[in-house]
Short mmCIF file of C-alpha atoms and ligand atoms in Angstrom, two decimals:
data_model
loop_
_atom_site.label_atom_id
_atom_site.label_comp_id
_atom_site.label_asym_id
_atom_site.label_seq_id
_atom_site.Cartn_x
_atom_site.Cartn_y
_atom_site.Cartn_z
CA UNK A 1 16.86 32.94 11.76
CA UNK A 2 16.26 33.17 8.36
CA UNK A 3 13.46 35.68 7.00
CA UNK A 4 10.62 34.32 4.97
CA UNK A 5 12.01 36.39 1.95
CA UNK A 6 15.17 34.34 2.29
CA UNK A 7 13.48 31.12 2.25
CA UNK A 8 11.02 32.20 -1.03
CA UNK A 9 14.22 32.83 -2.52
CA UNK A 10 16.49 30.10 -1.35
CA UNK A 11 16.83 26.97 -3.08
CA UNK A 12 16.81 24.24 -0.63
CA UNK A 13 19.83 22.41 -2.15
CA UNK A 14 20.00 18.58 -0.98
CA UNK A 15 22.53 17.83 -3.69
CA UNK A 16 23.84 18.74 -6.74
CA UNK A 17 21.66 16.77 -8.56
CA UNK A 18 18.30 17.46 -6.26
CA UNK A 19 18.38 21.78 -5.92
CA UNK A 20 14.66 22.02 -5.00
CA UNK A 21 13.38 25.92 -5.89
CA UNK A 22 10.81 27.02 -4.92
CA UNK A 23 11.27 24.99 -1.75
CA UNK A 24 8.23 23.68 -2.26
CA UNK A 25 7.23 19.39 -2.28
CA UNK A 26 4.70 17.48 -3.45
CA UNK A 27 3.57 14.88 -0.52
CA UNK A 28 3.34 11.21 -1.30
CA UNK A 29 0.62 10.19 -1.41
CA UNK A 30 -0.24 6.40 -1.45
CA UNK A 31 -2.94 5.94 -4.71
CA UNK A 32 -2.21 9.87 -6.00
CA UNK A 33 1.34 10.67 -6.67
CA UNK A 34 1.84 8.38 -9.29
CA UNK A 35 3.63 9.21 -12.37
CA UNK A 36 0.63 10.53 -14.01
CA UNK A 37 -0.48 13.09 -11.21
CA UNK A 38 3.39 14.00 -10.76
CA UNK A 39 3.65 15.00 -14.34
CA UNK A 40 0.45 17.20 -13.98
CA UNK A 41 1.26 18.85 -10.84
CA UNK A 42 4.82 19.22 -12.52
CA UNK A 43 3.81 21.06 -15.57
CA UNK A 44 1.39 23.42 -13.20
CA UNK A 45 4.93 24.63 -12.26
CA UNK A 46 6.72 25.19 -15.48
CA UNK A 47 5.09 28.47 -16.47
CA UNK A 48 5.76 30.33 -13.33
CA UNK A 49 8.87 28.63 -12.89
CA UNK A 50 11.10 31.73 -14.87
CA UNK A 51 14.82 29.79 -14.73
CA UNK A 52 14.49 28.58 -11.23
CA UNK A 53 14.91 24.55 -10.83
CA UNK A 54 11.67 23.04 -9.68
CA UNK A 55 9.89 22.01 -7.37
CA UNK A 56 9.95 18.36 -5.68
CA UNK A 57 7.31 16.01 -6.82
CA UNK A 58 8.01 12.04 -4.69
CA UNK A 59 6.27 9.29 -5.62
CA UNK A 60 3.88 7.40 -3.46
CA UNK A 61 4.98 4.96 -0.55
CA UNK A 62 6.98 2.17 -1.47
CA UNK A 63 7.67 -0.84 0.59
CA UNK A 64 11.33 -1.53 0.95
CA UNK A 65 10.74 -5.06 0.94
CA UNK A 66 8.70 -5.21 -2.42
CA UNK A 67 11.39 -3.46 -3.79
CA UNK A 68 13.99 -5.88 -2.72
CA UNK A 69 11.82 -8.56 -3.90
CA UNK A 70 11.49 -7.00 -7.16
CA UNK A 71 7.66 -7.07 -6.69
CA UNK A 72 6.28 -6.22 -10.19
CA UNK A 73 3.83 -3.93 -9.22
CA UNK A 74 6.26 -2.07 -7.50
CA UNK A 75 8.70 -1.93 -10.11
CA UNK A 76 5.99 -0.15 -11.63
CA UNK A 77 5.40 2.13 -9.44
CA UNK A 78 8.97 3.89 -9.09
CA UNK A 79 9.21 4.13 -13.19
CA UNK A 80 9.37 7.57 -13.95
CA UNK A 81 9.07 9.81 -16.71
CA UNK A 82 11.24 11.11 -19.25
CA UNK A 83 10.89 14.95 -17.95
CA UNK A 84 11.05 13.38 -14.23
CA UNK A 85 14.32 15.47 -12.87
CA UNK A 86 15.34 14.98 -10.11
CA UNK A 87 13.32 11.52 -9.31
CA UNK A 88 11.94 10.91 -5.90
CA UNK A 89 10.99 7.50 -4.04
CA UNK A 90 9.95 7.36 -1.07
CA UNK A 91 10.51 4.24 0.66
CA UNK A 92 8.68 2.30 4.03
CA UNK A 93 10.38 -0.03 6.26
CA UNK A 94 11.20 -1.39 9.59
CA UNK A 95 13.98 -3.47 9.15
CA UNK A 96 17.50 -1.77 8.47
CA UNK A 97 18.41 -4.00 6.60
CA UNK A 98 15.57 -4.19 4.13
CA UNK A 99 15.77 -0.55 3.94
CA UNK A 100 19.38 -0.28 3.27
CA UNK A 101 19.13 -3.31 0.62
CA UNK A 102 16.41 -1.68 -0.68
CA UNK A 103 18.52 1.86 -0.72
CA UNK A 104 21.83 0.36 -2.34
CA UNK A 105 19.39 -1.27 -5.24
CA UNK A 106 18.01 1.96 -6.33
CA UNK A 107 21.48 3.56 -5.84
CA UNK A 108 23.20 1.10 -7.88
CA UNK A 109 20.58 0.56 -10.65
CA UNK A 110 20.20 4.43 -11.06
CA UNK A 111 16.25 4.46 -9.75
CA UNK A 112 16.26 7.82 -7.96
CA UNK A 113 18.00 11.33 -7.28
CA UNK A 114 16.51 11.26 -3.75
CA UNK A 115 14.64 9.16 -1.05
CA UNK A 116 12.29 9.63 1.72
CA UNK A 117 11.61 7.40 4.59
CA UNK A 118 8.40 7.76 5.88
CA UNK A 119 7.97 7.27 9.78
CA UNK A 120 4.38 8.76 9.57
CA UNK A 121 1.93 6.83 8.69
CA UNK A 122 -1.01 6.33 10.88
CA UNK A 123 -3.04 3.55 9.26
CA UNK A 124 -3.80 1.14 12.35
CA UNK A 125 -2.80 -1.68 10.10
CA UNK A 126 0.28 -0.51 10.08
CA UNK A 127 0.68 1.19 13.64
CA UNK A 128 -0.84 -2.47 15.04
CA UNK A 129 2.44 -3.08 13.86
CA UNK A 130 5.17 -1.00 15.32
CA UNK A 131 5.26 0.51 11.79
CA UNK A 132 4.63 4.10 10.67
CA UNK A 133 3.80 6.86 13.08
CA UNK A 134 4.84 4.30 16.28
CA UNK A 135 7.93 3.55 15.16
CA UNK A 136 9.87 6.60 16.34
CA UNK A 137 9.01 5.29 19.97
CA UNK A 138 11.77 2.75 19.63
CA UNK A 139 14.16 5.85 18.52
CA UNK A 140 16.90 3.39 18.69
CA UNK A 141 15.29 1.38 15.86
CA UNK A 142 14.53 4.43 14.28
CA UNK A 143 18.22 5.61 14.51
CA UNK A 144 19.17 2.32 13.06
CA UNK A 145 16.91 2.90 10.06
CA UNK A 146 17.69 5.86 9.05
CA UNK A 147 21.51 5.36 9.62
CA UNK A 148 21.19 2.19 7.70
CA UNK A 149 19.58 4.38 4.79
CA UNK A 150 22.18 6.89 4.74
CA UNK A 151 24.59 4.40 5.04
CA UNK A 152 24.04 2.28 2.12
CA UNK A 153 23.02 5.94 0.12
CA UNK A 154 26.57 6.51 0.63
CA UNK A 155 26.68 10.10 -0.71
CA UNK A 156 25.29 9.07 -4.06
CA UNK A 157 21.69 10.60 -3.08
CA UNK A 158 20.57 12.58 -0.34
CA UNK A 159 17.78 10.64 2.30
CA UNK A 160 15.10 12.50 3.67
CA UNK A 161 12.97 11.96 6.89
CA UNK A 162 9.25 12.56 7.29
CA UNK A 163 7.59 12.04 10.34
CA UNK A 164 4.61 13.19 12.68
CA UNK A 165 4.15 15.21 15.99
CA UNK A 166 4.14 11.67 17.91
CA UNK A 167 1.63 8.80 18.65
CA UNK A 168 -0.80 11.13 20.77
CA UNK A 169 -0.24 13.89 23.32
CA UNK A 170 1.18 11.70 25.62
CA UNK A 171 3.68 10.06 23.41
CA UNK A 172 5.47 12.47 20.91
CA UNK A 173 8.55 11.61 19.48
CA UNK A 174 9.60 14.78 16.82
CA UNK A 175 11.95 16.05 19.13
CA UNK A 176 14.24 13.25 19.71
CA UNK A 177 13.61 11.55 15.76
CA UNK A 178 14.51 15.12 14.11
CA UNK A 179 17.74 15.10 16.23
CA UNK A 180 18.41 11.71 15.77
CA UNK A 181 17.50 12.21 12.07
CA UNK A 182 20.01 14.80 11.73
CA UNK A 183 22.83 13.25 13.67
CA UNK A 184 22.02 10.18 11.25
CA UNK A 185 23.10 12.59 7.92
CA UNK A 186 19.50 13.30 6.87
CA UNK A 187 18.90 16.14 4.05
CA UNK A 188 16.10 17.43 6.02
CA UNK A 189 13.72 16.68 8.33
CA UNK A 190 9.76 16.86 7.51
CA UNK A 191 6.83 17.63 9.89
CA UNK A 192 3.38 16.56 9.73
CA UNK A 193 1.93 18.87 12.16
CA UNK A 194 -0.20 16.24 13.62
CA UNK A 195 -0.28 13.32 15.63
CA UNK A 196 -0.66 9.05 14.51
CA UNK A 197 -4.12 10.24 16.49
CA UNK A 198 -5.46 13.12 14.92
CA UNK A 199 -4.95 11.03 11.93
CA UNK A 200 -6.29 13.88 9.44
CA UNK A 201 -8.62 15.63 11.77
CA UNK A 202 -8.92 19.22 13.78
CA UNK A 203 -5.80 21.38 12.92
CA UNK A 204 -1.90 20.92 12.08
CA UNK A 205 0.11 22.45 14.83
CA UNK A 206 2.26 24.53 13.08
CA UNK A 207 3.80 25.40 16.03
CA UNK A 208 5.35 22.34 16.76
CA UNK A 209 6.96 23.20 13.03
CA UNK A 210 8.64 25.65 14.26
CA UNK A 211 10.39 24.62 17.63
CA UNK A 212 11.42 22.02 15.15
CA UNK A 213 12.89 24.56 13.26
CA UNK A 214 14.41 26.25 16.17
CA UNK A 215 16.21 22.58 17.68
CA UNK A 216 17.43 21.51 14.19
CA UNK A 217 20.59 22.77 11.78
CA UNK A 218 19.60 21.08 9.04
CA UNK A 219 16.74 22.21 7.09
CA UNK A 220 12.86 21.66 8.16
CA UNK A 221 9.52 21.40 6.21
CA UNK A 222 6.59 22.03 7.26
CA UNK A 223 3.49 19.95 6.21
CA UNK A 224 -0.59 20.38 7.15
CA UNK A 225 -3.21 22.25 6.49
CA UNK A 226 -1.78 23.83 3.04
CA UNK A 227 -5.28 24.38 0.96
CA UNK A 228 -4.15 27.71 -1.09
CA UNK A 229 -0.48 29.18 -1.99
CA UNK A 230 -1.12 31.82 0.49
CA UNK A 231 -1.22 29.09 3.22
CA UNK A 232 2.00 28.00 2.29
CA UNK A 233 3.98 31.69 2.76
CA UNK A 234 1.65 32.07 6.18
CA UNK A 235 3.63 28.71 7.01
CA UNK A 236 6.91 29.86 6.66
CA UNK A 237 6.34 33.54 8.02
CA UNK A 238 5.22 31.72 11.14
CA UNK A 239 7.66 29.02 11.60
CA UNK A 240 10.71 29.75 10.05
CA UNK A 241 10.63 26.38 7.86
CA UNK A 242 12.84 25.73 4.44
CA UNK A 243 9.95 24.85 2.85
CA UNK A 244 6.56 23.63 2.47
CA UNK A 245 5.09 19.66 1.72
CA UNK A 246 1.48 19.81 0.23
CA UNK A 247 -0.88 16.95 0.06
CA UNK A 248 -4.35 17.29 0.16
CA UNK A 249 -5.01 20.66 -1.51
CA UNK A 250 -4.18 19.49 -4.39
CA UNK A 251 -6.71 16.92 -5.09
CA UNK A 252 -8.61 17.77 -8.02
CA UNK A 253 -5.95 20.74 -8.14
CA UNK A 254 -2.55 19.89 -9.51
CA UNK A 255 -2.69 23.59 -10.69
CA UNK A 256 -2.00 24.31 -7.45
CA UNK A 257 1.78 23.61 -7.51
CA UNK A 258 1.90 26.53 -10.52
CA UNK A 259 0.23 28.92 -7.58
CA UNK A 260 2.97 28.10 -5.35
CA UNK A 261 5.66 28.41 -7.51
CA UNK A 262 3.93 31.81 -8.39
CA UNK A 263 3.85 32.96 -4.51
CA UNK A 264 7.41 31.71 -3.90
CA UNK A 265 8.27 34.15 -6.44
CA UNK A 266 6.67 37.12 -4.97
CA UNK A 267 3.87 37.18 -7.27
CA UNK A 268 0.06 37.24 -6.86
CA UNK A 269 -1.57 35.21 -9.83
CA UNK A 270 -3.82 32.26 -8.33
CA UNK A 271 -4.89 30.40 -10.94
CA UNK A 272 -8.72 29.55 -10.97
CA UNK A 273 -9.92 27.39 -14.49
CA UNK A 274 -13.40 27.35 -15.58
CA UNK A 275 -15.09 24.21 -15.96
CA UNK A 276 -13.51 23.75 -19.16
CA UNK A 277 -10.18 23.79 -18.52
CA UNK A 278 -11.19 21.31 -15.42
CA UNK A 279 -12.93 18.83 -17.74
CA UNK A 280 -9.83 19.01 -20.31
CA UNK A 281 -7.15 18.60 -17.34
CA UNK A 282 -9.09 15.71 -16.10
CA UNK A 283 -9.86 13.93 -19.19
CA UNK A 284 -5.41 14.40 -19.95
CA UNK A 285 -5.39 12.88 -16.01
CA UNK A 286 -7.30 9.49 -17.01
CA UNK A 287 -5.44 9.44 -20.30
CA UNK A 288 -1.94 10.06 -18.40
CA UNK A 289 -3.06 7.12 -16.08
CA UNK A 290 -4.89 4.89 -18.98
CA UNK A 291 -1.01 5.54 -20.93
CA UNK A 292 0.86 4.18 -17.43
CA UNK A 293 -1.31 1.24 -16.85
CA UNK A 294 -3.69 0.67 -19.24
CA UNK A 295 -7.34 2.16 -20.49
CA UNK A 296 -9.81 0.07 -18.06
CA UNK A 297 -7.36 0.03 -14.89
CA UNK A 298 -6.60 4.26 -15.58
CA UNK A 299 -10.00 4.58 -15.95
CA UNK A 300 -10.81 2.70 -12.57
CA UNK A 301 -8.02 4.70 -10.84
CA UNK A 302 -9.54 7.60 -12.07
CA UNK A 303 -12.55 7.21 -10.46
CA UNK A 304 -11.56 8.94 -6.97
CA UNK A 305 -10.25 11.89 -8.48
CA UNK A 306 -14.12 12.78 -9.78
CA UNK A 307 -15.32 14.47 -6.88
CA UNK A 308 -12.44 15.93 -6.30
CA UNK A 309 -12.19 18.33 -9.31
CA UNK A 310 -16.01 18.90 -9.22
CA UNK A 311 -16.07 20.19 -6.00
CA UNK A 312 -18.09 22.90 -5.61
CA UNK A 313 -19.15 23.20 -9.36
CA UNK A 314 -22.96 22.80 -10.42
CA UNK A 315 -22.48 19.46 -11.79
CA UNK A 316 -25.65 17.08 -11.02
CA UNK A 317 -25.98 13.77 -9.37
CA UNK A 318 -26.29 11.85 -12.19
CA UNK A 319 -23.28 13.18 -14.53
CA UNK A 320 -21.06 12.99 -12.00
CA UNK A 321 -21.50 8.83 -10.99
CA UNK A 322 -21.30 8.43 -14.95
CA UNK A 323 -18.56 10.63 -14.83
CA UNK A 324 -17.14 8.33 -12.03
CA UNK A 325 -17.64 5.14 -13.95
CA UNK A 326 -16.29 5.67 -17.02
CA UNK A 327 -14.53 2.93 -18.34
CA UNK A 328 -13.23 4.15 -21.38
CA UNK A 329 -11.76 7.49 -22.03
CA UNK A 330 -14.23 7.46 -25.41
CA UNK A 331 -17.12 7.43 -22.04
CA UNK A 332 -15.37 9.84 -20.20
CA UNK A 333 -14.98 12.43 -23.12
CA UNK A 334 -19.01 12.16 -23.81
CA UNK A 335 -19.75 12.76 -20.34
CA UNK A 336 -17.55 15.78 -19.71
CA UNK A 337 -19.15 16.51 -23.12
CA UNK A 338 -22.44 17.24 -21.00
CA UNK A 339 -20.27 19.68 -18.42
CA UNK A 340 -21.90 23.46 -18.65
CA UNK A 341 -18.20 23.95 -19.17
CA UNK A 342 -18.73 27.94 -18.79
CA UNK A 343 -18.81 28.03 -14.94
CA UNK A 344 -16.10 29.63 -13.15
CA UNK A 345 -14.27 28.03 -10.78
CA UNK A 346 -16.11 28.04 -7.56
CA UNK A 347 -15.03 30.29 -4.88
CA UNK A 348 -16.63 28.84 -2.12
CA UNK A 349 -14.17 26.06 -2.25
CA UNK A 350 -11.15 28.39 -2.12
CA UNK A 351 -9.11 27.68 0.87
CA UNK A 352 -11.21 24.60 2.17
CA UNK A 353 -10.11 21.17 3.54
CA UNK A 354 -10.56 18.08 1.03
CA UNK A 355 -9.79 14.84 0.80
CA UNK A 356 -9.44 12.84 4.17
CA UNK A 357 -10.57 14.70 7.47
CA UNK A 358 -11.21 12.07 9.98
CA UNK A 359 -9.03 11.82 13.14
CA UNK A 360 -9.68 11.60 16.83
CA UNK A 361 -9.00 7.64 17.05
CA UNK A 362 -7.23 6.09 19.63
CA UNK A 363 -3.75 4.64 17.91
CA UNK A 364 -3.63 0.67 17.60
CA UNK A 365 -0.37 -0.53 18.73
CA UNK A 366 1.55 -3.69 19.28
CA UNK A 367 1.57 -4.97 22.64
CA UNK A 368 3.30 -3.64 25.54
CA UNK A 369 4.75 -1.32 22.77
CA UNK A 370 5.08 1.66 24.71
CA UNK A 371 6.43 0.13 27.69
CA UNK A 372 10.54 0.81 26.42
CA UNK A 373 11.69 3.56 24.08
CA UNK A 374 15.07 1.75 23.51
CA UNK A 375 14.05 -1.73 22.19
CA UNK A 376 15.41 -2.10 18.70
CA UNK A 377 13.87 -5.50 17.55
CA UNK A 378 12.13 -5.56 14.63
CA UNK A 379 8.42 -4.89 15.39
CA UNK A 380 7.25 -8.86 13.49
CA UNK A 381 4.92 -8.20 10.43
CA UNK A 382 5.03 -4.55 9.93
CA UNK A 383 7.41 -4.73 7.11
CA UNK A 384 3.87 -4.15 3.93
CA UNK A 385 4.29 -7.09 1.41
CA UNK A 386 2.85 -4.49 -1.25
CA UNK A 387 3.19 -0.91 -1.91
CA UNK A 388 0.87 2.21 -1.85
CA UNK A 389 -2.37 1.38 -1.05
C1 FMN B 1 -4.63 9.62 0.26
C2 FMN B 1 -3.40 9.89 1.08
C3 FMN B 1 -2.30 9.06 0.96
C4 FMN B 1 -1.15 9.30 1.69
N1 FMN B 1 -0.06 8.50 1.51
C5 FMN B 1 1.12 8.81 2.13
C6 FMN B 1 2.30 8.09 1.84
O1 FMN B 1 2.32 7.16 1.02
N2 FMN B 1 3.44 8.47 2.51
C7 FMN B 1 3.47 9.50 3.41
O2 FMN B 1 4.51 9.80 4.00
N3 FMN B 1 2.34 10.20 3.68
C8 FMN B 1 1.19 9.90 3.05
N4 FMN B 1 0.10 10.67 3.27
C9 FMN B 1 0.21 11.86 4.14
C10 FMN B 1 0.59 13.10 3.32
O3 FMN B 1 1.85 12.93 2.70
C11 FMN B 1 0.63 14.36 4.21
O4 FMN B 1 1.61 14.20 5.20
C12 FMN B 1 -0.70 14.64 4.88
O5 FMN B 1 -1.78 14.48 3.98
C13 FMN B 1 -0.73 16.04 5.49
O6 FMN B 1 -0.49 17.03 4.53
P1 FMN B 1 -1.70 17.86 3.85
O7 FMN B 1 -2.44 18.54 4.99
O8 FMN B 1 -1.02 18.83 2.93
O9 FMN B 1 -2.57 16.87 3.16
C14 FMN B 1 -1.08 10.41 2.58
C15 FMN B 1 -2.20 11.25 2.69
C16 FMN B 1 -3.35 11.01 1.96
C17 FMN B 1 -4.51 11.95 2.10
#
């Protein structure tokens, strides 16, 4: 088995093109990882990165379908920037067909370095389905996605698989989908240490992270429950993974990806910015988003982040719903303009949960859906018309 010092030092090469070092990913994120949050979380990295490659930043879902269909709002959502190297979609589907049309389109047109298929989302409008986290219980459907994806990729970019523990305790599917994954010519194979039921609540199993790691050749990532750098190398000392997928700690935080480039390297810097540096790195966030789609619609997609990068400073009530509702980056500058920008960062909020943290729900599914593991019909209506969201 590898040693954690091997993996902090190993590249996690999925092609020429796509050498991924510090081993470390960005998560999609539906509404988040869009070009303007990549680029932050991107140049986090750059200081610390000291000749290495990078790290992997993929954009949020997109449906294979809209992407077919040339959906505008799509098309919009896999642009990426000028500095974007390599360039990661990731793509949702249930038909393999639509997902290796929608693979040979962004292999011919030159759209990506690298895609991900995403098999775990837990949304019950999409689990109602067949799609998402319950489609791994058809594993031959599975199989014929991801062989369809690989297929049409035809060497020209490497296809990824992420995935969850199962649909609940009863149900869990990682086993078979990582082997089928890998028999299927995926890159690697990504864990979400949790079930379509936990949704995001109680813990990430790492555990089940590592007897992934253990059944599988090809490389395995580890995602859940990363809230600091040091979370990340306690990952891969305990379960042996390639590398590490972080969502939710970085909300508010896309200084986080310079931390873990820093620990992947062996060093101890964490990086925690007064209330200044906050407020400027937020008001560059609504002007990154305001460039990409405009100043009132960046401004509205701003809003979320708010609470995210306050959290835990002494900011009141008031300032931060104006803060929220800025509709103009003019608005947003005067209100960070009231920040008592000399705080330091708050240390109470080092190392805790944020963003989503509900779970516990009992997983919609399609009729009689669990009743065969081998049916590989088309679950009807789970292919999204629209992406993210
Ligand atoms: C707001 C939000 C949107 C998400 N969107 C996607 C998505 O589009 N595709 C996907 O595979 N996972 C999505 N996820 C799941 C994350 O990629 C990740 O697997 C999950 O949050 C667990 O990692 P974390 O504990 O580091 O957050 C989303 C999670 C959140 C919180």
């Amino acid at each position: 088995m590898t040693t954690p010092e091997e993996v902090f030092a190993t590249p996690l090469r999925l092609s020429d093109k796509v050498v991924v070092d510090p081993p470390v990913v960005l998560a999609p994120m539906a509404g988040i990882t869009n070009i303007a949050f990549r680029r932050l979380a991107r140049e986090a990295t750059v200081p610390q990165l000291e000749g290495r490659d990078g790290a992997l930043f993929i954009s949020e879902m997109i449906t294979s379908r809209a992407l077919v269909e040339r959906n505008a709002k799509t098309m919009k959502l896999i642009a990426f920037g000028e500095e974007e190297q390599p360039r990661s979609i990731q793509l949702y589907g249930v038909d393999p067909n639509i997902v290796g049309q929608a693979v040979r389109d962004i292999v011919a047109n030159d759209w990506a370095d690298h895609i991900d298929l995403n098999f775990g989302c837990p949304v019950p409008k999409v689990t109602r389905k067949g799609g998402g986290a319950a489609l791994p219980w058809h594993i031959d459907l599975f199989d014929d996605i991801v062989t369809a994806a690989v297929s049409a990729a035809d060497g020209a970019v490497p296809v990824t698989v992420k995935m969850r523990i199962g649909i609940d305790d009863e149900h869990v599917t990682f086993r078979e989908a990582g082997l089928r994954a890998q028999e299927a010519g995926a890159a690697y194979v990504a864990l979400h240490g949790r079930t379509a039921e936990q949704f995001y609540g109680g813990q990430a199993r790492w555990e089940a992270i590592a007897e992934l790691v253990e059944l599988l050749d090809i490389p395995v990532l580890g995602n859940g429950d990363i809230w600091e750098a040091d979370d990340a190398l306690r990952m891969v000392e305990q379960t042996g993974c390639a590398g590490v997928i972080v969502g939710r700690g970085c909300l508010g935080r896309p200084w986080l990806f310079g931390d873990l480039a820093a620990a992947f390297a062996g060093r101890g810097e964490r990086h925690k910015p007064k209330l200044n540096e906050v407020a400027e790195t937020m008001y560059r966030h609504a002007e990154l988003l305001a460039g990409w789609v405009g100043e009132e619609h960046g401004l509205t997609d701003f809003r979320k982040h708010v609470a995210w990068y306050l959290k835990g400073f002494s900011v009141g009530g008031e300032v931060r719903s104006a803060l929220a509702m800025s509709t103009s980056l003019a608005g947003l500058r005067e209100m960070l303009n009231r920040l008592d920008v000399a705080q330091d960062f708050p240390e109470a909020v080092v190392g805790l949960p944020r963003g989503r943290t509900s779970g516990g729900r009992r997983v919609a599914l399609p009729e009689g859906w669990l009743a065969s593991r081998t049916d590989r019909a088309v679950p009807v209506g789970a292919e999204l018309a629209d992406s993210g969201g």
